[in-house]
PDB file of C-alpha atoms in Angstrom:
ATOM      1  CA  MET A   1      12.719  15.259  -5.939  1.00  0.00           C
ATOM      2  CA  TYR A   2      14.715  12.096  -6.425  1.00  0.00           C
ATOM      3  CA  PHE A   3      16.764   9.523  -4.536  1.00  0.00           C
ATOM      4  CA  THR A   4      20.331   8.643  -5.463  1.00  0.00           C
ATOM      5  CA  PHE A   5      21.411   5.324  -3.998  1.00  0.00           C
ATOM      6  CA  LEU A   6      25.073   5.468  -2.990  1.00  0.00           C
ATOM      7  CA  GLY A   7      25.265   2.115  -1.228  1.00  0.00           C
ATOM      8  CA  THR A   8      22.762  -0.717  -1.400  1.00  0.00           C
ATOM      9  CA  GLY A   9      24.630  -3.586   0.228  1.00  0.00           C
ATOM     10  CA  ALA A  10      24.382  -5.195   3.654  1.00  0.00           C
ATOM     11  CA  GLY A  11      27.023  -5.678   6.320  1.00  0.00           C
ATOM     12  CA  VAL A  12      30.258  -5.196   4.399  1.00  0.00           C
ATOM     13  CA  PRO A  13      31.222  -3.638   1.069  1.00  0.00           C
ATOM     14  CA  ALA A  14      30.972  -5.897  -1.971  1.00  0.00           C
ATOM     15  CA  LYS A  15      32.207  -5.455  -5.546  1.00  0.00           C
ATOM     16  CA  LEU A  16      28.796  -4.412  -6.825  1.00  0.00           C
ATOM     17  CA  ARG A  17      27.251  -2.868  -3.720  1.00  0.00           C
ATOM     18  CA  ASN A  18      28.755  -0.508  -1.166  1.00  0.00           C
ATOM     19  CA  THR A  19      27.451  -0.156   2.377  1.00  0.00           C
ATOM     20  CA  ALA A  20      24.225   1.704   3.114  1.00  0.00           C
ATOM     21  CA  SER A  21      23.645   5.300   2.072  1.00  0.00           C
ATOM     22  CA  MET A  22      21.199   7.251  -0.071  1.00  0.00           C
ATOM     23  CA  VAL A  23      20.509  10.916  -0.779  1.00  0.00           C
ATOM     24  CA  LEU A  24      17.210  12.670  -1.408  1.00  0.00           C
ATOM     25  CA  THR A  25      17.826  15.683  -3.674  1.00  0.00           C
ATOM     26  CA  MET A  26      15.146  18.354  -3.930  1.00  0.00           C
ATOM     27  CA  PRO A  27      15.583  20.707  -6.913  1.00  0.00           C
ATOM     28  CA  GLU A  28      12.238  22.325  -6.048  1.00  0.00           C
ATOM     29  CA  TYR A  29      13.710  23.410  -2.686  1.00  0.00           C
ATOM     30  CA  GLN A  30      16.873  25.227  -3.819  1.00  0.00           C
ATOM     31  CA  GLY A  31      18.541  21.901  -4.558  1.00  0.00           C
ATOM     32  CA  ASP A  32      18.828  20.975  -0.880  1.00  0.00           C
ATOM     33  CA  ALA A  33      19.690  17.353  -0.181  1.00  0.00           C
ATOM     34  CA  TRP A  34      19.085  14.995   2.736  1.00  0.00           C
ATOM     35  CA  MET A  35      21.252  11.927   3.332  1.00  0.00           C
ATOM     36  CA  PHE A  36      20.005   8.712   4.936  1.00  0.00           C
ATOM     37  CA  ASP A  37      22.759   6.615   6.543  1.00  0.00           C
ATOM     38  CA  CYS A  38      26.415   6.950   5.671  1.00  0.00           C
ATOM     39  CA  GLY A  39      28.312   3.686   5.378  1.00  0.00           C
ATOM     40  CA  GLU A  40      32.032   3.336   4.756  1.00  0.00           C
ATOM     41  CA  ALA A  41      33.289   5.010   1.537  1.00  0.00           C
ATOM     42  CA  THR A  42      30.128   7.029   1.012  1.00  0.00           C
ATOM     43  CA  GLN A  43      32.156  10.083   0.004  1.00  0.00           C
ATOM     44  CA  HIS A  44      33.880   7.999  -2.669  1.00  0.00           C
ATOM     45  CA  GLN A  45      30.508   6.870  -3.996  1.00  0.00           C
ATOM     46  CA  ILE A  46      29.364  10.494  -4.226  1.00  0.00           C
ATOM     47  CA  LEU A  47      32.179  11.176  -6.711  1.00  0.00           C
ATOM     48  CA  HIS A  48      30.334   9.024  -9.266  1.00  0.00           C
ATOM     49  CA  THR A  49      27.089  11.000  -8.936  1.00  0.00           C
ATOM     50  CA  SER A  50      25.724  14.528  -9.227  1.00  0.00           C
ATOM     51  CA  VAL A  51      25.316  14.790  -5.433  1.00  0.00           C
ATOM     52  CA  LYS A  52      27.069  17.824  -3.962  1.00  0.00           C
ATOM     53  CA  LEU A  53      28.272  17.611  -0.360  1.00  0.00           C
ATOM     54  CA  SER A  54      27.721  21.339   0.126  1.00  0.00           C
ATOM     55  CA  LYS A  55      24.010  20.858  -0.650  1.00  0.00           C
ATOM     56  CA  ILE A  56      23.487  18.221   2.035  1.00  0.00           C
ATOM     57  CA  LYS A  57      21.651  19.978   4.857  1.00  0.00           C
ATOM     58  CA  LYS A  58      20.444  17.033   6.922  1.00  0.00           C
ATOM     59  CA  ILE A  59      21.689  13.509   7.609  1.00  0.00           C
ATOM     60  CA  PHE A  60      19.363  10.911   9.120  1.00  0.00           C
ATOM     61  CA  ILE A  61      21.090   7.902  10.684  1.00  0.00           C
ATOM     62  CA  THR A  62      18.883   4.861  11.278  1.00  0.00           C
ATOM     63  CA  HIS A  63      21.216   3.059  13.704  1.00  0.00           C
ATOM     64  CA  LEU A  64      24.816   2.814  14.819  1.00  0.00           C
ATOM     65  CA  HIS A  65      26.001  -0.378  13.133  1.00  0.00           C
ATOM     66  CA  GLY A  66      29.203   0.265  11.240  1.00  0.00           C
ATOM     67  CA  ASP A  67      27.818  -0.311   7.762  1.00  0.00           C
ATOM     68  CA  HIS A  68      25.492   2.641   8.364  1.00  0.00           C
ATOM     69  CA  ILE A  69      27.856   5.165  10.033  1.00  0.00           C
ATOM     70  CA  TYR A  70      31.533   4.471   9.267  1.00  0.00           C
ATOM     71  CA  GLY A  71      31.529   6.949   6.374  1.00  0.00           C
ATOM     72  CA  LEU A  72      30.094   9.798   8.423  1.00  0.00           C
ATOM     73  CA  PRO A  73      33.313  11.432   9.754  1.00  0.00           C
ATOM     74  CA  GLY A  74      34.739  11.560   6.231  1.00  0.00           C
ATOM     75  CA  VAL A  75      31.594  13.097   4.764  1.00  0.00           C
ATOM     76  CA  LEU A  76      31.439  15.734   7.507  1.00  0.00           C
ATOM     77  CA  GLY A  77      35.083  16.654   7.002  1.00  0.00           C
ATOM     78  CA  SER A  78      34.974  16.716   3.216  1.00  0.00           C
ATOM     79  CA  ARG A  79      31.856  18.884   3.259  1.00  0.00           C
ATOM     80  CA  SER A  80      33.929  21.487   5.108  1.00  0.00           C
ATOM     81  CA  PHE A  81      36.946  21.110   2.810  1.00  0.00           C
ATOM     82  CA  GLN A  82      34.711  21.560  -0.242  1.00  0.00           C
ATOM     83  CA  GLY A  83      33.292  24.885   0.863  1.00  0.00           C
ATOM     84  CA  GLY A  84      30.146  23.920   2.733  1.00  0.00           C
ATOM     85  CA  ASP A  85      29.543  26.702   5.230  1.00  0.00           C
ATOM     86  CA  ASP A  86      25.863  26.574   6.183  1.00  0.00           C
ATOM     87  CA  GLN A  87      24.468  24.507   9.033  1.00  0.00           C
ATOM     88  CA  LEU A  88      24.223  20.737   8.819  1.00  0.00           C
ATOM     89  CA  THR A  89      21.954  18.784  11.159  1.00  0.00           C
ATOM     90  CA  VAL A  90      22.497  15.105  11.968  1.00  0.00           C
ATOM     91  CA  PHE A  91      19.664  13.039  13.450  1.00  0.00           C
ATOM     92  CA  GLY A  92      20.218   9.615  14.952  1.00  0.00           C
ATOM     93  CA  PRO A  93      19.867   7.323  17.972  1.00  0.00           C
ATOM     94  CA  LYS A  94      21.526   8.034  21.292  1.00  0.00           C
ATOM     95  CA  GLY A  95      25.273   7.633  20.858  1.00  0.00           C
ATOM     96  CA  ILE A  96      25.566   9.375  17.490  1.00  0.00           C
ATOM     97  CA  LYS A  97      26.769  12.571  19.203  1.00  0.00           C
ATOM     98  CA  ASP A  98      29.619  10.792  20.978  1.00  0.00           C
ATOM     99  CA  PHE A  99      30.612   8.969  17.785  1.00  0.00           C
ATOM    100  CA  ILE A 100      30.791  12.164  15.736  1.00  0.00           C
ATOM    101  CA  GLU A 101      32.461  14.359  18.343  1.00  0.00           C
ATOM    102  CA  MET A 102      35.089  11.773  19.249  1.00  0.00           C
ATOM    103  CA  SER A 103      35.887  10.976  15.609  1.00  0.00           C
ATOM    104  CA  LEU A 104      36.327  14.640  14.739  1.00  0.00           C
ATOM    105  CA  SER A 105      38.287  15.385  17.907  1.00  0.00           C
ATOM    106  CA  ILE A 106      40.757  12.501  17.624  1.00  0.00           C
ATOM    107  CA  SER A 107      41.365  13.203  13.930  1.00  0.00           C
ATOM    108  CA  SER A 108      41.686  16.972  14.576  1.00  0.00           C
ATOM    109  CA  THR A 109      39.026  17.636  11.939  1.00  0.00           C
ATOM    110  CA  TYR A 110      37.817  21.226  12.052  1.00  0.00           C
ATOM    111  CA  LEU A 111      34.448  22.027  10.497  1.00  0.00           C
ATOM    112  CA  LYS A 112      33.908  25.458   8.968  1.00  0.00           C
ATOM    113  CA  TYR A 113      30.144  25.172   9.322  1.00  0.00           C
ATOM    114  CA  PRO A 114      27.774  24.869  12.312  1.00  0.00           C
ATOM    115  CA  LEU A 115      26.986  21.235  13.125  1.00  0.00           C
ATOM    116  CA  GLU A 116      23.833  20.370  15.049  1.00  0.00           C
ATOM    117  CA  ILE A 117      23.409  16.833  16.378  1.00  0.00           C
ATOM    118  CA  ILE A 118      19.966  15.704  17.511  1.00  0.00           C
ATOM    119  CA  GLU A 119      19.681  12.388  19.337  1.00  0.00           C
ATOM    120  CA  ILE A 120      16.306  10.661  19.079  1.00  0.00           C
ATOM    121  CA  ASP A 121      15.068   9.073  22.290  1.00  0.00           C
ATOM    122  CA  GLU A 122      11.422   8.394  21.489  1.00  0.00           C
ATOM    123  CA  ASP A 123       8.981   7.942  18.630  1.00  0.00           C
ATOM    124  CA  GLY A 124       7.364  11.018  17.146  1.00  0.00           C
ATOM    125  CA  VAL A 125       8.001  14.117  15.066  1.00  0.00           C
ATOM    126  CA  ILE A 126      11.720  14.967  15.038  1.00  0.00           C
ATOM    127  CA  TYR A 127      11.710  17.810  12.516  1.00  0.00           C
ATOM    128  CA  GLU A 128       9.162  20.182  11.035  1.00  0.00           C
ATOM    129  CA  ASP A 129       9.302  23.344   8.971  1.00  0.00           C
ATOM    130  CA  LYS A 130       7.100  25.197   6.486  1.00  0.00           C
ATOM    131  CA  TYR A 131       7.436  22.459   3.890  1.00  0.00           C
ATOM    132  CA  PHE A 132       8.186  19.148   5.625  1.00  0.00           C
ATOM    133  CA  LYS A 133       7.456  17.015   8.659  1.00  0.00           C
ATOM    134  CA  VAL A 134       9.721  14.101   9.553  1.00  0.00           C
ATOM    135  CA  SER A 135       8.683  11.420  12.037  1.00  0.00           C
ATOM    136  CA  ALA A 136      10.737   8.595  13.515  1.00  0.00           C
ATOM    137  CA  LYS A 137       9.609   5.275  14.915  1.00  0.00           C
ATOM    138  CA  GLU A 138      11.718   2.534  16.473  1.00  0.00           C
ATOM    139  CA  LEU A 139      11.920  -0.683  14.482  1.00  0.00           C
ATOM    140  CA  GLU A 140      12.902  -4.208  15.556  1.00  0.00           C
ATOM    141  CA  HIS A 141      16.648  -4.632  15.226  1.00  0.00           C
ATOM    142  CA  GLY A 142      19.508  -5.881  17.396  1.00  0.00           C
ATOM    143  CA  ILE A 143      20.241  -2.343  18.565  1.00  0.00           C
ATOM    144  CA  THR A 144      18.125   0.800  18.655  1.00  0.00           C
ATOM    145  CA  CYS A 145      17.129   1.464  15.069  1.00  0.00           C
ATOM    146  CA  TYR A 146      14.700   3.976  13.579  1.00  0.00           C
ATOM    147  CA  GLY A 147      12.676   4.284  10.432  1.00  0.00           C
ATOM    148  CA  TYR A 148      11.809   7.703   9.058  1.00  0.00           C
ATOM    149  CA  ARG A 149       8.628   9.034   7.480  1.00  0.00           C
ATOM    150  CA  ILE A 150       9.061  12.192   5.405  1.00  0.00           C
ATOM    151  CA  GLU A 151       5.881  14.117   4.647  1.00  0.00           C
ATOM    152  CA  GLU A 152       5.898  17.058   2.273  1.00  0.00           C
ATOM    153  CA  LYS A 153       3.132  19.438   3.278  1.00  0.00           C
ATOM    154  CA  ASP A 154       0.400  20.334   0.808  1.00  0.00           C
ATOM    155  CA  GLN A 155       1.221  23.528  -1.047  1.00  0.00           C
ATOM    156  CA  PRO A 156      -1.186  26.188  -2.335  1.00  0.00           C
ATOM    157  CA  GLY A 157      -2.288  25.790  -5.917  1.00  0.00           C
ATOM    158  CA  THR A 158      -1.057  27.885  -8.829  1.00  0.00           C
ATOM    159  CA  LEU A 159      -2.511  31.316  -9.450  1.00  0.00           C
ATOM    160  CA  LEU A 160      -4.821  31.097 -12.493  1.00  0.00           C
ATOM    161  CA  VAL A 161      -3.379  34.054 -14.366  1.00  0.00           C
ATOM    162  CA  ASP A 162      -5.453  33.560 -17.526  1.00  0.00           C
ATOM    163  CA  ARG A 163      -8.648  33.691 -15.489  1.00  0.00           C
ATOM    164  CA  LEU A 164      -7.531  36.914 -13.779  1.00  0.00           C
ATOM    165  CA  LYS A 165      -6.654  38.519 -17.093  1.00  0.00           C
ATOM    166  CA  ALA A 166     -10.072  37.545 -18.424  1.00  0.00           C
ATOM    167  CA  GLU A 167     -11.492  39.608 -15.568  1.00  0.00           C
ATOM    168  CA  GLY A 168      -9.361  42.516 -16.752  1.00  0.00           C
ATOM    169  CA  ILE A 169      -6.913  42.168 -13.857  1.00  0.00           C
ATOM    170  CA  MET A 170      -3.378  42.619 -15.169  1.00  0.00           C
ATOM    171  CA  PRO A 171      -0.182  41.427 -13.443  1.00  0.00           C
ATOM    172  CA  GLY A 172       0.933  43.509 -10.500  1.00  0.00           C
ATOM    173  CA  PRO A 173       0.931  43.666  -6.683  1.00  0.00           C
ATOM    174  CA  ILE A 174      -2.732  42.702  -6.657  1.00  0.00           C
ATOM    175  CA  TYR A 175      -1.775  39.174  -7.746  1.00  0.00           C
ATOM    176  CA  ARG A 176      -0.047  38.694  -4.393  1.00  0.00           C
ATOM    177  CA  GLU A 177      -3.272  39.619  -2.643  1.00  0.00           C
ATOM    178  CA  PHE A 178      -5.054  36.724  -4.333  1.00  0.00           C
ATOM    179  CA  LYS A 179      -2.383  34.394  -2.904  1.00  0.00           C
ATOM    180  CA  GLU A 180      -2.494  35.823   0.601  1.00  0.00           C
ATOM    181  CA  LYS A 181      -6.098  36.877   1.200  1.00  0.00           C
ATOM    182  CA  ALA A 182      -9.401  34.996   1.165  1.00  0.00           C
ATOM    183  CA  ALA A 183     -11.049  37.805  -0.806  1.00  0.00           C
ATOM    184  CA  VAL A 184      -9.731  40.747  -2.815  1.00  0.00           C
ATOM    185  CA  THR A 185     -11.490  44.072  -3.390  1.00  0.00           C
ATOM    186  CA  LEU A 186     -10.734  45.654  -6.758  1.00  0.00           C
ATOM    187  CA  PRO A 187     -10.302  49.411  -7.304  1.00  0.00           C
ATOM    188  CA  ASN A 188     -13.829  49.510  -8.752  1.00  0.00           C
ATOM    189  CA  GLY A 189     -15.220  48.182  -5.489  1.00  0.00           C
ATOM    190  CA  ARG A 190     -15.935  44.664  -6.737  1.00  0.00           C
ATOM    191  CA  THR A 191     -14.909  41.837  -4.373  1.00  0.00           C
ATOM    192  CA  LEU A 192     -13.656  38.499  -5.664  1.00  0.00           C
ATOM    193  CA  ASN A 193     -13.093  35.224  -3.798  1.00  0.00           C
ATOM    194  CA  SER A 194      -9.430  34.288  -4.134  1.00  0.00           C
ATOM    195  CA  SER A 195     -10.241  30.574  -4.237  1.00  0.00           C
ATOM    196  CA  ASP A 196     -11.909  31.064  -7.621  1.00  0.00           C
ATOM    197  CA  TYR A 197      -8.580  32.121  -9.091  1.00  0.00           C
ATOM    198  CA  ILE A 198      -6.249  29.577  -7.534  1.00  0.00           C
ATOM    199  CA  GLY A 199      -5.848  26.004  -8.707  1.00  0.00           C
ATOM    200  CA  PRO A 200      -6.220  22.986  -6.405  1.00  0.00           C
ATOM    201  CA  ASP A 201      -3.665  22.429  -3.665  1.00  0.00           C
ATOM    202  CA  LYS A 202      -0.587  20.487  -4.675  1.00  0.00           C
ATOM    203  CA  LYS A 203      -0.626  17.319  -2.621  1.00  0.00           C
ATOM    204  CA  GLY A 204       2.575  16.708  -0.712  1.00  0.00           C
ATOM    205  CA  ARG A 205       4.599  13.567  -1.316  1.00  0.00           C
ATOM    206  CA  LYS A 206       5.217  10.972   1.392  1.00  0.00           C
ATOM    207  CA  ILE A 207       8.235   8.716   1.779  1.00  0.00           C
ATOM    208  CA  ALA A 208       9.278   6.037   4.257  1.00  0.00           C
ATOM    209  CA  VAL A 209      12.930   5.093   4.706  1.00  0.00           C
ATOM    210  CA  LEU A 210      13.378   2.158   7.052  1.00  0.00           C
ATOM    211  CA  GLY A 211      16.520   1.037   8.779  1.00  0.00           C
ATOM    212  CA  ASP A 212      17.370  -2.621   9.376  1.00  0.00           C
ATOM    213  CA  THR A 213      14.357  -4.394  10.789  1.00  0.00           C
ATOM    214  CA  ARG A 214      12.376  -7.525  11.260  1.00  0.00           C
ATOM    215  CA  ILE A 215       8.866  -7.440   9.843  1.00  0.00           C
ATOM    216  CA  CYS A 216       6.883  -5.410  12.390  1.00  0.00           C
ATOM    217  CA  GLN A 217       3.893  -3.113  12.865  1.00  0.00           C
ATOM    218  CA  ALA A 218       6.081  -0.038  13.295  1.00  0.00           C
ATOM    219  CA  ALA A 219       7.283  -0.450   9.711  1.00  0.00           C
ATOM    220  CA  VAL A 220       3.697  -0.593   8.459  1.00  0.00           C
ATOM    221  CA  ASP A 221       2.787   2.508  10.458  1.00  0.00           C
ATOM    222  CA  LEU A 222       5.666   4.504   9.006  1.00  0.00           C
ATOM    223  CA  ALA A 223       4.828   3.418   5.462  1.00  0.00           C
ATOM    224  CA  GLU A 224       1.068   4.002   5.607  1.00  0.00           C
ATOM    225  CA  GLY A 225      -0.037   5.476   2.278  1.00  0.00           C
ATOM    226  CA  VAL A 226       3.430   6.611   1.179  1.00  0.00           C
ATOM    227  CA  ASP A 227       4.398   7.285  -2.417  1.00  0.00           C
ATOM    228  CA  VAL A 228       7.455   5.097  -1.969  1.00  0.00           C
ATOM    229  CA  LEU A 229       8.695   2.749   0.751  1.00  0.00           C
ATOM    230  CA  ILE A 230      12.427   2.019   0.897  1.00  0.00           C
ATOM    231  CA  HIS A 231      12.857  -1.255   2.745  1.00  0.00           C
ATOM    232  CA  GLU A 232      15.746  -3.577   3.482  1.00  0.00           C
ATOM    233  CA  SER A 233      15.839  -6.982   1.795  1.00  0.00           C
ATOM    234  CA  THR A 234      18.789  -8.771   3.356  1.00  0.00           C
ATOM    235  CA  PHE A 235      17.391 -12.269   2.870  1.00  0.00           C
ATOM    236  CA  SER A 236      15.301 -14.134   0.323  1.00  0.00           C
ATOM    237  CA  HIS A 237      11.964 -15.883   0.692  1.00  0.00           C
ATOM    238  CA  GLY A 238      12.364 -19.120   2.624  1.00  0.00           C
ATOM    239  CA  MET A 239      14.980 -17.596   4.947  1.00  0.00           C
ATOM    240  CA  GLU A 240      12.464 -16.122   7.384  1.00  0.00           C
ATOM    241  CA  GLU A 241      13.925 -17.922  10.393  1.00  0.00           C
ATOM    242  CA  LYS A 242      17.416 -16.612   9.666  1.00  0.00           C
ATOM    243  CA  ALA A 243      16.009 -13.137   9.034  1.00  0.00           C
ATOM    244  CA  TYR A 244      14.261 -13.218  12.407  1.00  0.00           C
ATOM    245  CA  ASP A 245      17.373 -14.419  14.243  1.00  0.00           C
ATOM    246  CA  TYR A 246      19.484 -11.639  12.710  1.00  0.00           C
ATOM    247  CA  PHE A 247      16.816  -8.912  13.037  1.00  0.00           C
ATOM    248  CA  HIS A 248      16.389  -8.476   9.293  1.00  0.00           C
ATOM    249  CA  SER A 249      13.723  -9.001   6.622  1.00  0.00           C
ATOM    250  CA  THR A 250      13.233 -11.078   3.501  1.00  0.00           C
ATOM    251  CA  SER A 251      12.135  -9.755   0.127  1.00  0.00           C
ATOM    252  CA  SER A 252       8.671 -11.245   0.666  1.00  0.00           C
ATOM    253  CA  GLN A 253       8.361  -9.621   4.081  1.00  0.00           C
ATOM    254  CA  ALA A 254       9.268  -6.235   2.614  1.00  0.00           C
ATOM    255  CA  ALA A 255       6.511  -6.725   0.040  1.00  0.00           C
ATOM    256  CA  GLN A 256       4.050  -7.757   2.762  1.00  0.00           C
ATOM    257  CA  THR A 257       4.823  -4.533   4.623  1.00  0.00           C
ATOM    258  CA  ALA A 258       4.292  -2.435   1.487  1.00  0.00           C
ATOM    259  CA  LYS A 259       0.988  -4.169   0.812  1.00  0.00           C
ATOM    260  CA  ALA A 260      -0.254  -3.810   4.393  1.00  0.00           C
ATOM    261  CA  ALA A 261       0.663  -0.119   4.366  1.00  0.00           C
ATOM    262  CA  ASN A 262      -1.021   0.603   1.009  1.00  0.00           C
ATOM    263  CA  ALA A 263       2.238   2.068  -0.279  1.00  0.00           C
ATOM    264  CA  ALA A 264       2.312   3.190  -3.903  1.00  0.00           C
ATOM    265  CA  ALA A 265       5.750   1.700  -4.650  1.00  0.00           C
ATOM    266  CA  LEU A 266       8.466  -0.368  -2.975  1.00  0.00           C
ATOM    267  CA  ILE A 267      12.243  -0.190  -3.359  1.00  0.00           C
ATOM    268  CA  LEU A 268      14.368  -3.047  -2.050  1.00  0.00           C
ATOM    269  CA  THR A 269      17.852  -2.245  -0.743  1.00  0.00           C
ATOM    270  CA  HIS A 270      20.412  -3.510   1.833  1.00  0.00           C
ATOM    271  CA  ILE A 271      21.039  -6.601  -0.280  1.00  0.00           C
ATOM    272  CA  SER A 272      23.282  -9.331   1.122  1.00  0.00           C
ATOM    273  CA  SER A 273      26.451 -10.080  -0.864  1.00  0.00           C
ATOM    274  CA  ARG A 274      25.256 -13.693  -1.117  1.00  0.00           C
ATOM    275  CA  PHE A 275      22.912 -12.454  -3.875  1.00  0.00           C
ATOM    276  CA  GLN A 276      25.525 -10.728  -6.044  1.00  0.00           C
ATOM    277  CA  GLU A 277      24.820 -12.951  -9.023  1.00  0.00           C
ATOM    278  CA  ASP A 278      21.106 -13.603  -8.548  1.00  0.00           C
ATOM    279  CA  ASP A 279      19.641 -10.534  -6.836  1.00  0.00           C
ATOM    280  CA  HIS A 280      16.842 -10.590  -9.431  1.00  0.00           C
ATOM    281  CA  LEU A 281      15.331 -13.440  -7.419  1.00  0.00           C
ATOM    282  CA  LEU A 282      14.583 -11.016  -4.593  1.00  0.00           C
ATOM    283  CA  LEU A 283      12.737  -8.782  -7.029  1.00  0.00           C
ATOM    284  CA  GLU A 284      10.706 -11.666  -8.416  1.00  0.00           C
ATOM    285  CA  GLU A 285       9.770 -12.876  -4.939  1.00  0.00           C
ATOM    286  CA  ALA A 286       8.563  -9.438  -3.871  1.00  0.00           C
ATOM    287  CA  ARG A 287       6.567  -8.951  -7.081  1.00  0.00           C
ATOM    288  CA  GLU A 288       4.539 -12.065  -6.332  1.00  0.00           C
ATOM    289  CA  ILE A 289       3.058 -10.135  -3.394  1.00  0.00           C
ATOM    290  CA  PHE A 290       3.224  -6.442  -4.331  1.00  0.00           C
ATOM    291  CA  SER A 291       3.688  -4.178  -7.339  1.00  0.00           C
ATOM    292  CA  PRO A 292       5.453  -2.042  -8.400  1.00  0.00           C
ATOM    293  CA  VAL A 293       8.743  -3.146  -6.836  1.00  0.00           C
ATOM    294  CA  TYR A 294      12.213  -1.912  -7.751  1.00  0.00           C
ATOM    295  CA  LEU A 295      15.614  -3.315  -6.815  1.00  0.00           C
ATOM    296  CA  ALA A 296      18.043  -0.528  -5.922  1.00  0.00           C
ATOM    297  CA  LYS A 297      21.603  -0.636  -7.211  1.00  0.00           C
ATOM    298  CA  ASP A 298      24.517   1.663  -6.452  1.00  0.00           C
ATOM    299  CA  PHE A 299      24.259   4.986  -8.358  1.00  0.00           C
ATOM    300  CA  TRP A 300      20.654   4.301  -9.415  1.00  0.00           C
ATOM    301  CA  THR A 301      18.224   7.197  -9.133  1.00  0.00           C
ATOM    302  CA  TYR A 302      14.500   7.122  -8.498  1.00  0.00           C
ATOM    303  CA  LYS A 303      12.318  10.162  -9.176  1.00  0.00           C
ATOM    304  CA  ILE A 304       9.291  10.859  -6.994  1.00  0.00           C
ATOM    305  CA  ASP A 305       6.786  12.780  -9.115  1.00  0.00           C
TER     306      ASP A 305
END
């Protein structure tokens, strides 16, 4: 699976960075994609990438500031125009339902697919299926704002075909029994433990995507032990007071959160336009505290092995 960053700026669009949006594409799950935030012109940004609107099955909105939602009506409409016909689910804070329904109603936009809107009103698990669990936790921002923790569940290991063949067991329906049963009895009456013929479980990956936030314990909780933490970096080191006043974080604070959470990697995004020419300073500041750190740019992709 991999992230495609569609917008990595803060507040308003800039020449080098559009407003906030990113997509998690999962080739190992039929190519399904999940979008996180949808700032103005997100659908235009998608045109420069391999992201397909019809493959987006879920959209997670962190909060209702314009730079995180103004592109949403356009994306929803274009997904319909481009042939998307299966259900799309939007998660977000209270108010996201009114925003979407009013925008679509006033613009007479008809969707050809079922749209489910789930408003989050408390911390906890907001989605779970056979493969994933997604949790939300409120962060510290000027309005209600959530961070998301995506946990891929551990998957059964691979069937050790060579070992089965060495036992004289050739491919066939019996292979499925080794995947589904604790023990398998062969036609000759011999019983084998399935675990001896299945590799170790594949450990699920863990990701934290935070909305706008001050440095806070909730951010650390969401990022605990993740493979990658995606964290805003609106301000630079030395601007902590301004960051606090505006409910944002500095590059150093993002790194402190990653370190406290024992994250495996940190990606900085939501970069203020004041750093258009020297955004590398944010990266250097964060690297003094934590490593590895990456600085997201529009259209950049990051693979999670």
